Each structure stands twice: as structure tokens, then as C-alpha cells.
CSV table of C-alpha atoms and ligand atoms in Angstrom, one decimal:
chain,number,residue,atom,x,y,z
A,1479,MET,CA,3.3,83.8,106.9
A,1480,ALA,CA,2.3,87.5,107.0
A,1481,VAL,CA,0.0,88.5,104.2
A,1482,ALA,CA,1.7,91.1,102.1
A,1483,GLN,CA,0.0,94.4,102.9
A,1484,HIS,CA,-1.8,95.8,99.8
A,1485,ARG,CA,-0.4,99.2,98.9
A,1486,THR,CA,-2.4,101.6,96.9
A,1487,THR,CA,-0.9,101.7,93.4
A,1488,LEU,CA,-0.3,105.0,91.5
A,1489,GLN,CA,-3.2,104.2,89.2
A,1490,GLU,CA,-5.6,103.5,92.1
A,1491,TYR,CA,-4.4,106.7,93.9
A,1492,ILE,CA,-5.1,108.8,90.8
A,1493,THR,CA,-8.4,107.2,90.1
A,1494,SER,CA,-9.7,107.5,93.6
A,1495,GLU,CA,-8.2,111.0,94.4
A,1496,TRP,CA,-8.8,112.7,91.0
A,1497,ARG,CA,-11.8,111.1,89.3
A,1498,ALA,CA,-13.7,112.4,92.3
A,1499,ASN,CA,-13.2,116.0,91.4
A,1500,GLY,CA,-13.0,115.6,87.6
A,1501,LEU,CA,-10.8,118.7,87.5
A,1502,ASN,CA,-7.8,116.8,86.2
A,1503,ARG,CA,-9.4,115.2,83.1
A,1504,GLY,CA,-6.6,113.7,81.1
A,1505,LEU,CA,-3.9,114.5,83.7
A,1506,ASP,CA,-4.1,110.9,85.0
A,1507,ALA,CA,-3.0,109.6,81.5
A,1508,VAL,CA,-0.1,112.1,81.5
A,1509,ILE,CA,1.1,110.9,85.0
A,1510,MET,CA,0.8,107.3,84.0
A,1511,ALA,CA,2.8,108.0,80.9
A,1512,ILE,CA,5.5,109.5,83.1
A,1513,ALA,CA,5.4,106.4,85.3
A,1514,GLU,CA,5.7,104.0,82.4
A,1515,GLY,CA,8.5,106.0,80.9
A,1516,SER,CA,10.4,106.0,84.2
A,1517,ARG,CA,9.9,102.3,84.5
A,1518,ARG,CA,11.7,101.9,81.1
A,1519,VAL,CA,14.4,104.4,81.9
A,1520,GLN,CA,15.1,102.6,85.2
A,1521,LEU,CA,15.7,99.4,83.4
A,1522,GLN,CA,18.3,101.1,81.3
A,1523,VAL,CA,19.8,102.7,84.4
A,1524,GLN,CA,20.1,99.3,86.0
A,1525,GLN,CA,21.5,97.5,83.0
A,1526,ALA,CA,23.9,100.5,82.2
A,1527,ALA,CA,27.1,99.2,80.8
A,1528,LEU,CA,25.6,95.8,80.2
A,1529,ALA,CA,23.1,97.4,77.8
A,1530,ASP,CA,25.8,99.7,76.3
A,1531,ALA,CA,23.8,102.6,77.8
A,1532,LEU,CA,26.8,104.5,79.3
A,1533,GLY,CA,29.1,107.1,77.8
A,1534,ALA,CA,28.5,110.0,75.5
A,1535,THR,CA,26.8,110.0,72.1
A,1536,GLY,CA,29.5,112.3,70.7
A,1537,GLU,CA,26.9,115.1,70.2
A,1538,THR,CA,26.4,118.3,72.2
A,1539,ASN,CA,22.9,119.6,73.1
A,1540,VAL,CA,21.4,123.1,73.0
A,1541,GLN,CA,23.0,123.7,76.4
A,1542,GLY,CA,26.4,123.1,74.9
A,1543,GLU,CA,26.7,120.0,77.0
A,1544,ILE,CA,28.0,116.6,75.9
A,1545,VAL,CA,24.9,114.3,75.5
A,1546,GLN,CA,25.1,111.0,77.3
A,1547,ARG,CA,23.5,108.0,75.7
A,1548,LEU,CA,21.0,107.9,78.6
A,1549,ASP,CA,20.1,111.5,78.1
A,1550,ALA,CA,19.1,110.8,74.6
A,1551,ALA,CA,17.5,107.4,75.4
A,1552,SER,CA,15.4,108.8,78.2
A,1553,SER,CA,14.3,111.8,76.1
A,1554,GLU,CA,13.1,109.4,73.4
A,1555,ILE,CA,11.3,107.2,75.9
A,1556,PHE,CA,9.4,110.0,77.6
A,1557,VAL,CA,8.4,111.7,74.3
A,1558,GLU,CA,7.0,108.3,73.2
A,1559,THR,CA,5.0,107.6,76.4
A,1560,LEU,CA,3.8,111.1,76.7
A,1561,THR,CA,2.7,111.2,73.1
A,1562,GLY,CA,0.9,107.9,73.7
A,1563,SER,CA,-1.1,109.4,76.6
A,1564,GLY,CA,-3.3,111.2,74.1
A,1565,HIS,CA,-3.4,114.3,76.4
A,1566,VAL,CA,-0.1,116.0,75.7
A,1567,ALA,CA,-0.3,119.0,73.4
A,1568,ALA,CA,3.4,119.9,73.5
A,1569,ILE,CA,6.7,119.0,75.2
A,1570,GLY,CA,9.7,121.1,76.1
A,1571,CYS,CA,12.8,119.1,76.7
A,1572,GLU,CA,16.3,119.9,77.9
A,1573,GLU,CA,17.7,117.6,75.2
A,1574,ILE,CA,15.6,119.0,72.3
A,1575,GLU,CA,16.3,122.5,71.1
A,1576,ASP,CA,12.7,123.4,69.9
A,1577,PRO,CA,9.3,122.6,71.4
A,1578,VAL,CA,7.8,119.4,70.3
A,1579,ILE,CA,4.2,120.1,69.3
A,1580,ILE,CA,2.3,116.8,69.6
A,1581,ASP,CA,-1.4,117.7,69.3
A,1582,ALA,CA,-1.8,121.5,69.3
A,1583,ASP,CA,-5.5,121.5,70.0
A,1584,ALA,CA,-5.7,118.4,72.1
A,1585,ALA,CA,-8.9,118.3,74.2
A,1586,ASP,CA,-8.0,118.3,77.9
A,1587,GLY,CA,-4.5,118.8,76.8
A,1588,TYR,CA,-1.4,119.5,78.8
A,1589,ILE,CA,2.0,121.0,78.2
A,1590,VAL,CA,4.9,119.1,79.7
A,1591,LEU,CA,8.4,120.6,80.3
A,1592,MET,CA,11.0,117.9,81.2
A,1593,ASP,CA,14.5,117.2,82.1
A,1594,PRO,CA,14.5,113.5,81.1
A,1595,LEU,CA,17.8,112.6,82.8
A,1596,ASP,CA,19.1,114.9,85.6
A,1597,GLY,CA,22.6,114.4,87.0
A,1598,SER,CA,24.2,113.2,83.7
A,1599,SER,CA,27.7,113.5,85.2
A,1600,ASN,CA,26.7,110.7,87.6
A,1601,ILE,CA,25.4,108.2,85.0
A,1602,ASP,CA,28.7,106.4,84.5
A,1603,VAL,CA,29.6,106.1,88.1
A,1604,ALA,CA,26.3,104.5,89.4
A,1605,VAL,CA,25.3,107.5,91.5
A,1606,SER,CA,21.6,108.5,91.9
A,1607,ILE,CA,20.1,110.3,88.9
A,1608,GLY,CA,16.6,111.4,88.1
A,1609,SER,CA,13.9,112.8,85.7
A,1610,ILE,CA,11.9,116.1,86.3
A,1611,PHE,CA,8.5,117.1,84.9
A,1612,GLY,CA,6.5,120.4,85.1
A,1613,ILE,CA,2.9,120.2,83.8
A,1614,TRP,CA,0.8,123.1,82.6
A,1615,ARG,CA,-2.8,122.8,81.4
A,1616,LYS,CA,-3.5,124.3,78.0
A,1617,ASP,CA,-6.5,126.6,77.8
A,1618,PRO,CA,-9.7,125.0,76.3
A,1619,GLY,CA,-9.8,125.9,72.6
A,1620,GLU,CA,-6.1,127.0,72.7
A,1621,VAL,CA,-4.1,125.9,69.6
A,1622,VAL,CA,-0.6,125.5,71.2
A,1623,THR,CA,2.4,127.2,69.6
A,1624,ASP,CA,6.0,127.4,70.7
A,1625,GLU,CA,5.2,130.5,72.8
A,1626,SER,CA,2.6,128.5,74.7
A,1627,LEU,CA,5.4,126.8,76.6
A,1628,LEU,CA,6.6,130.0,78.1
A,1629,ARG,CA,4.2,130.1,81.0
A,1630,PRO,CA,5.4,131.0,84.5
A,1631,GLY,CA,5.8,128.2,87.0
A,1632,ASN,CA,2.9,129.6,89.1
A,1633,GLN,CA,0.5,128.3,86.3
A,1634,GLN,CA,1.6,124.7,86.8
A,1635,VAL,CA,-1.2,122.2,87.7
A,1636,ALA,CA,1.2,119.4,88.7
A,1637,ALA,CA,4.9,118.5,88.9
A,1638,ALA,CA,6.7,115.2,89.3
A,1639,TYR,CA,10.2,113.9,89.6
A,1640,VAL,CA,11.7,110.4,89.7
A,1641,VAL,CA,14.9,109.4,91.6
A,1642,TYR,CA,16.7,106.3,90.2
A,1643,GLY,CA,18.6,105.5,93.4
A,1644,SER,CA,18.8,102.6,95.8
A,1645,SER,CA,15.1,102.5,95.0
A,1646,THR,CA,13.1,104.2,92.3
A,1647,VAL,CA,10.8,106.8,93.8
A,1648,LEU,CA,8.3,109.0,91.9
A,1649,VAL,CA,7.1,112.1,93.8
A,1650,LEU,CA,4.0,113.7,92.5
A,1651,ALA,CA,2.8,117.2,93.5
A,1652,THR,CA,-0.7,118.5,92.7
A,1653,GLU,CA,-2.8,121.4,94.0
A,1654,ASP,CA,-3.9,119.0,96.8
A,1655,SER,CA,-0.8,117.2,98.1
A,1656,VAL,CA,2.6,115.8,97.6
A,1657,CYS,CA,2.8,112.0,97.5
A,1658,GLY,CA,5.7,109.6,96.9
A,1659,PHE,CA,5.5,106.2,95.1
A,1660,THR,CA,8.1,103.4,95.0
A,1661,LEU,CA,8.6,101.2,92.0
A,1662,ASP,CA,8.2,97.5,92.6
A,1663,PRO,CA,10.8,96.0,90.2
A,1664,GLU,CA,8.9,92.7,90.2
A,1665,THR,CA,5.6,94.0,89.0
A,1666,GLY,CA,6.7,97.2,87.3
A,1667,THR,CA,4.1,99.2,89.2
A,1668,PHE,CA,4.5,102.2,91.6
A,1669,ALA,CA,2.8,102.0,95.0
A,1670,VAL,CA,2.2,104.7,97.7
A,1671,THR,CA,5.1,104.7,100.1
A,1672,HIS,CA,5.4,108.4,101.1
A,1673,PRO,CA,1.8,109.9,101.6
A,1674,ASN,CA,1.4,113.6,102.3
A,1675,ILE,CA,5.0,114.7,102.1
A,1676,ARG,CA,5.8,117.9,104.1
A,1677,ILE,CA,9.3,119.3,104.3
A,1678,PRO,CA,10.4,119.1,107.9
A,1679,ASP,CA,10.9,122.3,109.9
A,1680,ASP,CA,14.3,121.0,111.0
A,1681,CYS,CA,17.1,121.7,108.5
A,1682,PRO,CA,20.1,119.4,109.0
A,1683,TYR,CA,21.6,119.6,105.5
A,1684,TYR,CA,22.8,122.2,103.0
A,1685,SER,CA,23.6,121.2,99.4
A,1686,THR,CA,25.8,123.5,97.2
A,1687,ASN,CA,28.9,123.1,95.0
A,1688,GLU,CA,31.5,124.5,97.4
A,1689,GLY,CA,34.0,124.6,94.5
A,1690,ASN,CA,32.2,127.7,93.2
A,1691,ASN,CA,32.9,129.6,96.4
A,1692,LYS,CA,35.8,131.5,94.8
A,1693,VAL,CA,33.5,133.0,92.1
A,1694,LEU,CA,30.7,134.1,94.4
A,1695,ASP,CA,30.1,137.8,95.1
A,1696,GLU,CA,30.8,138.8,98.7
A,1697,ALA,CA,27.2,138.7,100.0
A,1698,THR,CA,26.5,135.3,98.4
A,1699,ARG,CA,29.8,133.9,99.8
A,1700,LYS,CA,28.6,135.2,103.3
A,1701,ALA,CA,25.3,133.4,102.8
A,1702,ILE,CA,26.9,130.1,101.9
A,1703,GLY,CA,29.3,130.5,104.8
A,1704,LEU,CA,26.4,130.8,107.2
A,1705,LEU,CA,24.9,127.6,105.8
A,1706,ARG,CA,28.3,125.9,106.2
A,1707,ASP,CA,28.5,127.1,109.9
A,1708,GLN,CA,25.1,125.6,110.8
A,1709,TYR,CA,24.4,122.5,108.7
A,1710,SER,CA,26.0,119.3,107.4
A,1711,GLN,CA,27.1,119.4,103.7
A,1712,ARG,CA,25.4,116.8,101.4
A,1713,TYR,CA,26.0,117.3,97.7
A,1714,VAL,CA,25.4,114.5,95.2
A,1715,GLY,CA,25.7,116.5,92.0
A,1716,SER,CA,22.2,115.3,90.9
A,1717,LEU,CA,19.7,118.1,91.7
A,1718,VAL,CA,16.9,115.6,92.0
A,1719,ALA,CA,18.7,113.4,94.5
A,1720,ASP,CA,19.9,116.4,96.6
A,1721,PHE,CA,16.4,117.8,96.6
A,1722,HIS,CA,14.7,114.5,97.4
A,1723,ARG,CA,16.8,114.0,100.5
A,1724,ASN,CA,16.2,117.6,101.6
A,1725,LEU,CA,12.5,117.3,101.0
A,1726,LEU,CA,12.2,114.2,103.2
A,1727,LYS,CA,14.8,115.0,105.9
A,1728,GLY,CA,14.9,118.8,105.7
A,1729,GLY,CA,17.5,120.9,104.1
A,1730,ILE,CA,18.4,123.6,101.5
A,1731,PHE,CA,19.9,123.4,98.0
A,1732,ALA,CA,21.7,126.4,96.7
A,1733,TYR,CA,23.0,127.0,93.2
A,1734,PRO,CA,23.3,130.8,93.3
A,1735,ALA,CA,24.4,133.1,90.5
A,1736,ASP,CA,28.2,133.5,90.4
A,1737,LEU,CA,30.6,135.8,88.6
A,1738,ASN,CA,31.0,133.3,85.7
A,1739,ARG,CA,27.2,132.5,85.6
A,1740,LYS,CA,25.2,135.6,86.3
A,1741,GLU,CA,22.1,133.8,85.0
A,1742,GLY,CA,22.7,130.8,87.2
A,1743,ARG,CA,23.5,127.2,86.0
A,1744,LEU,CA,20.2,125.3,86.4
A,1745,ARG,CA,17.3,125.6,83.9
A,1746,LEU,CA,14.1,127.5,84.9
A,1747,MET,CA,11.5,125.6,82.9
A,1748,TYR,CA,12.3,122.0,83.6
A,1749,GLU,CA,14.4,122.0,86.8
A,1750,ALA,CA,13.6,125.0,89.0
A,1751,ASN,CA,9.9,125.4,88.2
A,1752,PRO,CA,8.8,121.8,88.7
A,1753,LEU,CA,10.9,121.3,91.9
A,1754,GLY,CA,9.8,124.8,93.1
A,1755,TYR,CA,6.2,123.6,92.7
A,1756,VAL,CA,6.9,120.4,94.7
A,1757,ALA,CA,8.8,122.4,97.4
A,1758,GLU,CA,6.0,124.9,97.8
A,1759,GLN,CA,3.2,122.3,97.9
A,1760,ALA,CA,5.2,120.6,100.6
A,1761,GLY,CA,5.5,123.8,102.7
A,1762,GLY,CA,9.0,124.8,101.4
A,1763,ALA,CA,10.2,127.6,99.1
A,1764,ALA,CA,12.1,128.2,95.9
A,1765,SER,CA,13.8,131.5,95.1
A,1766,THR,CA,16.1,132.9,92.4
A,1767,GLY,CA,17.9,134.7,95.2
A,1768,TYR,CA,16.0,137.8,94.2
A,1769,GLY,CA,12.4,136.6,93.9
A,1770,ARG,CA,10.0,133.6,93.8
A,1771,ILE,CA,11.1,131.1,91.1
A,1772,MET,CA,7.5,130.4,90.0
A,1773,ASP,CA,6.8,134.1,89.4
A,1774,VAL,CA,9.6,134.5,86.8
A,1775,VAL,CA,8.0,135.2,83.4
A,1776,PRO,CA,10.1,133.0,81.0
A,1777,GLU,CA,11.5,134.4,77.8
A,1778,LYS,CA,13.4,131.3,76.4
A,1779,LEU,CA,12.7,127.6,76.7
A,1780,HIS,CA,16.2,126.8,78.0
A,1781,GLN,CA,16.9,129.9,80.1
A,1782,ARG,CA,18.9,129.4,83.2
A,1783,THR,CA,18.2,130.6,86.7
A,1784,PRO,CA,19.9,130.7,90.1
A,1785,LEU,CA,18.1,128.4,92.5
A,1786,ILE,CA,17.7,128.5,96.3
A,1787,LEU,CA,15.4,125.6,97.2
A,1788,GLY,CA,14.0,123.8,100.3
A,1789,ASN,CA,13.1,124.7,103.9
A,1790,LYS,CA,11.2,127.9,103.7
A,1791,ASP,CA,12.7,129.7,106.7
A,1792,VAL,CA,16.3,128.8,105.6
A,1793,VAL,CA,15.6,129.8,102.0
A,1794,GLU,CA,14.3,133.2,103.2
A,1795,ALA,CA,17.2,133.8,105.5
A,1796,THR,CA,19.7,132.8,102.8
A,1797,VAL,CA,18.0,135.1,100.2
A,1798,SER,CA,18.1,138.0,102.8
A,1799,VAL,CA,21.9,137.6,103.2
A,1800,ILE,CA,22.4,137.4,99.5
A,1801,ASN,CA,20.7,140.7,99.2
A,1802,GLY,CA,22.8,142.3,101.9
A,1803,GLY,CA,20.6,141.6,104.9
B,833,LIG,P1,21.7,117.7,84.0
B,833,LIG,O1,22.4,116.4,84.2
B,833,LIG,O2,20.2,117.6,83.6
B,833,LIG,O3,22.4,118.7,83.1
B,833,LIG,O4,21.7,118.5,85.4
B,833,LIG,C1,22.8,118.5,86.2
B,833,LIG,C2,22.7,119.6,87.2
B,833,LIG,C3,22.0,119.2,88.4
B,833,LIG,O5,21.5,117.9,88.4
B,833,LIG,C4,23.1,119.3,89.5
B,833,LIG,O6,22.6,119.8,90.7
B,833,LIG,C5,24.1,120.3,88.8
B,833,LIG,O7,24.0,120.1,87.4
B,833,LIG,C6,25.5,120.0,89.3
B,833,LIG,O8,26.2,121.1,88.7
B,833,LIG,P2,27.8,121.2,89.1
B,833,LIG,O9,28.4,120.0,88.5
B,833,LIG,O10,28.2,122.5,88.5
B,833,LIG,O11,27.9,121.1,90.6
B,834,LIG,MN1,19.2,118.5,85.2
B,835,LIG,MN1,19.4,116.6,82.1
């Protein structure tokens, strides 16, 4: 019988890759907290109706959106595991109106911005959903306040997302690389399955909500039309799932500004910035349609942004057409 190949676990990957340079002191504990939280969220995702985890809580969040039970449960789980890491100074969360200050002057402390459950409209219909994390390092000696969370995406030191799909995959981007890990449901540990992810030069797919076409301005409608003429449409309605496919197979995701949503629909701090970081570290690009996502200086924790994300050449071509090129 073939001996099962030993795969490097997430813990081993971090210890071997990061302890070496010592730069990321404490970051390993934050990443392991994200992994443990996603293990717990995945259990609820799998049990779903059996664990009474579906449906709405009856509340609406700061976004004005109906809060699903899994939105609230995943938010609580990640706040708990991140707090337990001992290296999180503060958390900004889509489901929590104000910043959560954990340990304002934590040594080797990090600031984590998260969308604990992305793709909420898909929870009840068993379609892939995810979690998204942007990670900033607090300055040594800094005592973190609410304003500390309003750092541009270009100051992130790492970003991660998890896709709860046919398998549960955690993708981690740091200044060195982008690496994917798959959860072994039997052991509850993540192991390396997608080392050194680079977005392919080929671009077979475009992901956009075609239902918005009627409310796009003329230049943007032309840009989406050019994508439609060249690529196959794939749109799950969960940003993380659409992005993960495009990252591995090549593609572009576009949720541009429209006449009803001039600021865009997606959130800058815990959707666009983290995935923009992952995209750029993998050789891709992330634009608001008018400039680099990660250069936006944030003004509000929950501010929205248009998002054009994925294959660099196609993002640049799309942005050019949106601006009349
Ligand atoms: P969330 O569930 O965190 O609110 O995010 C949902 C987002 C994103 O995942 C997805 O791409 C987008 O909403 C879908 O928006 P439309 O339903 O307008 O297409
Ligand atoms: Mn989301
Ligand atoms: Mn969400």
C-alpha cells in the first residue's frame, strides 16, 4: 500500500519559512488563529440546517444588510480565536459597527480587518462561501485607537482568505509568496496543496453581475461588453469563490461603480484590500476603476469601493475603457 505522502502543514510552513527571518514575530499566531477559526466555521457550514445554522437572525448590520446566523457565528468565532492569539491589537469586522480594540499596545501586535462570512446570499443554498482577512502590523510602541484601522491596503503585511467549497482552502499571501493550504477534515489541519500561486497569463473567465448592465454608464457598459465578447462568464455571487477560481485558472472579477452605487458595492477594508494584496502578490492587479485599490486612503471602516480584480493585463485594459480609452 502506498505510504501516504507527508504534506507540509500550515504550522510547519510558517515555522520553517518565517522563523528564519524573524520579521513576522507574532504573525504566525495570528495566521494559526485564522486557520483554527476557519476550521470551526467550516464545521458549521457543513452541518448547516442540521445545526440550525441557516437563515437570518432578524437583525440588520451596519451595512443595512440582513444578518445571517452564519455571519454572526463566524464573526464571534474569529474574534475569539484572534483574541486568543495574543498578538491582535484590534479587529475591524464587517458585522461589527465599531473597531474591536483587543490589546491596544500589544507587543508584536497586528490589526486584522475581516469579512468573516463572504457570500451570505449563498449560505442557505449550499453554494461556496468564504472568509477574508487583511493584516496590518501596528507600529512598535503604538497605542491602537479606532483611527489606527484606517491604514491603506499598501501597508498590509499579509492577507488571507478561506473558501468553504467542495474542499476548504486557505490561501495566504505574504511579502514573499502566495500559498494555498487544504483542510484535512479528518485531522482538522491545513496542509500545503497550492505552493507559489501565480495568476496565469491566460484569462478564460470574467465574473460580473450582468444584471447591473442597465445601470452602468456608457464607458463601463462598453468595458463589460468587451469582456463578454472575449471570455466565458462565471459568477458565483461569492467574491471569494469567484476570485479563487480566477486566481488559479486566470480571469477577471468586476464589480464597477454604477448609477445606483457610485461608491461601488464591495467593501474596501476587508474585501478589496485583502484580495487586492493577494492578487498583486500573485502577479495580478486590483483597481477601483480609477486607481490602485491599495493606494486608497480610507476614511471610514465600512466604506465601499468599485473593484476590478485579477489578471493584470485584463484589469488594465478594462480600466482604460472605463476611463474612455
Ligand atoms: P457579503 O456576503 O460579505 O456581504 O459579500 C457579498 C458580496 C460578494 O461576496 C459578492 O461578490 C457580491 O456581494 C455579490 O453581489 P450581488 O449580489 O450584487 O451580485
Ligand atoms: Mn463579503
Ligand atoms: Mn460578509
